[in-house]
Short mmCIF file of C-alpha atoms in Angstrom, two decimals:
data_model
loop_
_atom_site.label_atom_id
_atom_site.label_comp_id
_atom_site.label_asym_id
_atom_site.label_seq_id
_atom_site.Cartn_x
_atom_site.Cartn_y
_atom_site.Cartn_z
CA UNK A 1 -24.21 12.02 6.49
CA UNK A 2 -20.83 10.33 6.84
CA UNK A 3 -17.83 10.96 4.63
CA UNK A 4 -16.62 8.11 2.46
CA UNK A 5 -12.84 7.88 2.33
CA UNK A 6 -10.99 6.32 -0.59
CA UNK A 7 -7.26 5.81 -0.15
CA UNK A 8 -4.71 5.26 -2.87
CA UNK A 9 -1.44 3.37 -2.52
CA UNK A 10 1.49 3.72 -4.92
CA UNK A 11 3.53 0.83 -3.61
CA UNK A 12 7.30 0.86 -3.86
CA UNK A 13 10.07 -0.90 -1.97
CA UNK A 14 11.78 2.43 -1.24
CA UNK A 15 9.06 5.11 -1.20
CA UNK A 16 5.40 4.08 -0.90
CA UNK A 17 3.02 6.98 -1.43
CA UNK A 18 -0.43 7.16 0.15
CA UNK A 19 -3.18 9.70 -0.42
CA UNK A 20 -6.89 10.18 0.14
CA UNK A 21 -7.14 13.47 -1.71
CA UNK A 22 -6.89 15.40 1.56
CA UNK A 23 -3.88 13.86 3.32
CA UNK A 24 -0.74 12.52 1.73
CA UNK A 25 2.10 10.61 3.30
CA UNK A 26 5.09 8.51 2.28
CA UNK A 27 6.70 5.51 3.92
CA UNK A 28 10.36 5.41 2.97
CA UNK A 29 12.86 2.62 3.43
CA UNK A 30 16.52 2.17 2.66
CA UNK A 31 17.86 -0.54 0.33
CA UNK A 32 20.47 -1.21 3.02
CA UNK A 33 17.82 -2.46 5.45
CA UNK A 34 16.76 -6.08 5.63
CA UNK A 35 14.00 -6.68 3.06
CA UNK A 36 11.57 -8.17 5.57
CA UNK A 37 11.87 -5.12 7.83
CA UNK A 38 11.29 -2.78 4.89
CA UNK A 39 8.19 -4.69 3.78
CA UNK A 40 6.84 -4.77 7.33
CA UNK A 41 7.25 -1.00 7.71
CA UNK A 42 5.49 -0.35 4.39
CA UNK A 43 2.55 -2.64 5.22
CA UNK A 44 2.20 -1.05 8.66
CA UNK A 45 2.26 2.39 7.03
CA UNK A 46 -0.54 1.42 4.65
CA UNK A 47 -2.59 0.00 7.50
CA UNK A 48 -2.08 3.14 9.61
CA UNK A 49 -3.25 5.27 6.69
CA UNK A 50 -6.32 3.12 6.02
CA UNK A 51 -7.68 2.75 9.56
CA UNK A 52 -9.59 5.47 11.38
CA UNK A 53 -7.32 7.90 13.19
CA UNK A 54 -7.32 11.48 14.46
CA UNK A 55 -4.51 12.24 12.01
CA UNK A 56 -6.09 10.89 8.81
CA UNK A 57 -9.81 10.71 9.55
CA UNK A 58 -12.36 7.91 9.12
CA UNK A 59 -11.54 4.38 8.07
CA UNK A 60 -11.15 3.87 4.35
CA UNK A 61 -14.17 2.48 2.55
CA UNK A 62 -12.01 1.56 -0.48
CA UNK A 63 -8.30 1.16 -1.14
CA UNK A 64 -6.98 1.67 -4.66
CA UNK A 65 -3.64 0.01 -5.36
CA UNK A 66 -1.53 0.67 -8.41
CA UNK A 67 -0.81 -2.82 -9.72
CA UNK A 68 2.20 -4.00 -11.67
CA UNK A 69 3.03 -3.34 -15.27
CA UNK A 70 3.19 -6.91 -16.54
CA UNK A 71 5.55 -5.85 -19.30
CA UNK A 72 8.20 -4.95 -16.73
CA UNK A 73 10.45 -7.47 -15.10
CA UNK A 74 13.86 -7.22 -13.57
CA UNK A 75 15.58 -6.82 -10.22
CA UNK A 76 13.14 -6.42 -7.36
CA UNK A 77 10.09 -7.41 -9.43
CA UNK A 78 9.24 -10.45 -7.29
CA UNK A 79 9.77 -8.55 -4.05
CA UNK A 80 7.53 -5.70 -5.21
CA UNK A 81 4.86 -8.17 -6.30
CA UNK A 82 5.02 -9.86 -2.88
CA UNK A 83 4.71 -6.48 -1.17
CA UNK A 84 1.58 -5.64 -3.17
CA UNK A 85 -0.02 -8.90 -2.08
CA UNK A 86 0.98 -8.28 1.53
CA UNK A 87 -0.83 -4.91 1.44
CA UNK A 88 -3.78 -6.51 -0.37
CA UNK A 89 -4.00 -9.19 2.32
CA UNK A 90 -3.90 -6.65 5.14
CA UNK A 91 -6.70 -4.64 3.54
CA UNK A 92 -8.70 -7.88 3.30
CA UNK A 93 -8.06 -8.50 7.02
CA UNK A 94 -9.33 -4.98 7.75
CA UNK A 95 -12.41 -5.59 5.55
CA UNK A 96 -11.41 -2.69 3.28
CA UNK A 97 -12.36 -3.48 -0.33
CA UNK A 98 -9.54 -3.10 -2.84
CA UNK A 99 -9.52 -1.98 -6.45
CA UNK A 100 -6.37 -2.54 -8.45
CA UNK A 101 -5.53 -0.23 -11.32
CA UNK A 102 -2.83 -0.40 -14.00
CA UNK A 103 0.05 2.08 -13.73
CA UNK A 104 -1.24 4.08 -16.69
CA UNK A 105 -4.47 4.94 -14.80
#
């Protein structure tokens, strides 16, 4: 019997957390870096966590992404929204189903 692996992403422009209940990791970026480089590093971190690897285990069968609080707007809101969709798109490319959950979940 194979193990099913569900990964969770708490996406942030400065400190994106990832966990599967066994392993936890964080991809951190600096506000002083170019935005595109920060987003690229975060997306690559999420992909590395979701794919099968000796470090993290089998490929994810589901990715859970904390989605935006629609009541919140302000500086960085559009960039964070774009980053969420970039991660969502990469999970789609990897054929990993995605569930989005509100921040209060």
